[in-house]
Amino acid sequence: MGRPREFDEDLALDRAMNVFWQRGYQATSTEELMEAMGIGRGSFYNTFGSKREVYLRTLDRYLLLLEEGGPYRVLFEREPGVDAMEALLGSYLDSVASDEGAHGCYFVHVAKEHRGDDPEVTAAIRRGIARMRGIIADQMRAAQKDGALPGTLDPEKAALLMMAVAWGAHVLIEAGIDKDEALGATQTLFELAPSPT
Amino acid sequence: MGRPREFDEDLALDRAMNVFWQRGYQATSTEELMEAMGIGRGSFYNTFGSKREVYLRTLDRYLLLLEEGGPYRVLFEREPGVDAMEALLGSYLDSVASDEGAHGCYFVHVAKEHRGDDPEVTAAIRRGIARMRGIIADQMRAAQKDGALPGTLDPEKAALLMMAVAWGAHVLIEAGIDKDEALGATQTLFELAPSPT
DNA sequence: GCTTTTCTGTACCGGCAGGTACACAACAAG
DNA sequence: CTTGTTGTGTACCTGCCGGTACAGAAAAGC
């Protein structure tokens, strides 16, 4: 009973995520936020409580997207192995350098801006990292089963290394380094990588 | 002629850098800034003009520190080669995880916060990146001369890869990943690295 | 000791931030 | 058609932000 909602909560959150993604948390005013979400002040505070709550909700929501593996499609479309990893990194750097709409991983943007205050944000990022790392590590384990990667490699460590390279390249590109240059540099990693045993 | 300054400009800038380093640009209010610098509003605006100007000055100043190579001491204390690179990364991650005062590279903090607006900041970061990359690449070239690294490696690419790993690990650690775990992951890079030709 | 010039301290300003208050609108139940 | 409940729109509040205005202080030149 009572008056029904005039907007879709999830849709509004998606739009909020998009704004945070492109403009960052701090730089986004509540007014911008509400306009992007398509709702007014009343609905905003009545439904979500605060700007920060909305932020946390978008973090949860992005984790959901990760659970479904969406952003990692490139990885699953290939045989597990070095090539798949290289393709993942390549397509990621493409998305970082893309200038249309939200680019790169949302969690990277969030982590970049995050300054260690707000433990809930920290926790959300850590969940995201764990998930991404797990996906990559699984693929590496599969590659090892196929003999496409040496069994001596620690999949969890290697996965975190992959993420460090991707995140680092992301920051470098946003700092003004040319995408292809960054890509070239990261490919050095795969030149080092041992060929199939 | 005229009344003499009552403070040291460079010292004030060093203190400003320290505040930005620990708290970030946006989160630092002019009041905090002036207090840390040890000067009042009048002197602040009379001398520097604006918060942003101070920020830019600190970027120039940090580049100066880089020119002198200070932060890369670890690198010069060792024979050029894989071990030196590993030591550099290790000591860098130590400094990132250190909780006393400013930690990690100032430019990384700046790049993390930077959103591509303000071309002067972009330019300053790029100068910093070029300098750091140059230092590392030079060491790699020296290692190649000694035969401690294979000549097939492109030093400029390898240097940028090193930076991507370091920056990525920096972001990951600040995002809540344990330092030793990050260190372990980055060491995977050196396991891959070919031994002396 | 007066003037000129530069520096310093403080009072103040407009603007915008995130958030609240509250009157009104839209439904369900009876 | 009334009542209870929930959602919506708008006016408004407090607090802080970066920055300015300006009176006075401290030197140098004469």
mmCIF file with all atom_site columns, C-alpha atoms (C1' of nucleotides) in Angstrom, chain C residues 9-24:
data_model
loop_
_atom_site.group_PDB
_atom_site.id
_atom_site.type_symbol
_atom_site.label_atom_id
_atom_site.label_alt_id
_atom_site.label_comp_id
_atom_site.label_asym_id
_atom_site.label_entity_id
_atom_site.label_seq_id
_atom_site.pdbx_PDB_ins_code
_atom_site.Cartn_x
_atom_site.Cartn_y
_atom_site.Cartn_z
_atom_site.occupancy
_atom_site.B_iso_or_equiv
_atom_site.pdbx_formal_charge
_atom_site.auth_seq_id
_atom_site.auth_comp_id
_atom_site.auth_asym_id
_atom_site.auth_atom_id
_atom_site.pdbx_PDB_model_num
ATOM 1  C "C1'" . DG C 1 9  ? 47.153 38.777 9.843  1.00 0.00 ? 9  DG C "C1'" 1
ATOM 2  C "C1'" . DT C 1 10 ? 42.268 38.931 9.982  1.00 0.00 ? 10 DT C "C1'" 1
ATOM 3  C "C1'" . DA C 1 11 ? 37.691 39.890 8.761  1.00 0.00 ? 11 DA C "C1'" 1
ATOM 4  C "C1'" . DC C 1 12 ? 34.855 38.864 5.300  1.00 0.00 ? 12 DC C "C1'" 1
ATOM 5  C "C1'" . DC C 1 13 ? 32.496 37.135 0.869  1.00 0.00 ? 13 DC C "C1'" 1
ATOM 6  C "C1'" . DG C 1 14 ? 29.729 34.521 -2.514 1.00 0.00 ? 14 DG C "C1'" 1
ATOM 7  C "C1'" . DG C 1 15 ? 28.856 29.961 -3.798 1.00 0.00 ? 15 DG C "C1'" 1
ATOM 8  C "C1'" . DC C 1 16 ? 27.904 25.443 -3.420 1.00 0.00 ? 16 DC C "C1'" 1
ATOM 9  C "C1'" . DA C 1 17 ? 28.051 21.183 -0.885 1.00 0.00 ? 17 DA C "C1'" 1
ATOM 10 C "C1'" . DG C 1 18 ? 25.167 17.438 1.379  1.00 0.00 ? 18 DG C "C1'" 1
ATOM 11 C "C1'" . DG C 1 19 ? 21.107 17.034 3.854  1.00 0.00 ? 19 DG C "C1'" 1
ATOM 12 C "C1'" . DT C 1 20 ? 16.368 18.184 6.112  1.00 0.00 ? 20 DT C "C1'" 1
ATOM 13 C "C1'" . DA C 1 21 ? 11.406 19.735 6.444  1.00 0.00 ? 21 DA C "C1'" 1
ATOM 14 C "C1'" . DC C 1 22 ? 7.232  19.530 4.935  1.00 0.00 ? 22 DC C "C1'" 1
ATOM 15 C "C1'" . DA C 1 23 ? 3.226  20.135 1.997  1.00 0.00 ? 23 DA C "C1'" 1
ATOM 16 C "C1'" . DC C 1 24 ? 1.167  17.584 -1.408 1.00 0.00 ? 24 DC C "C1'" 1
#
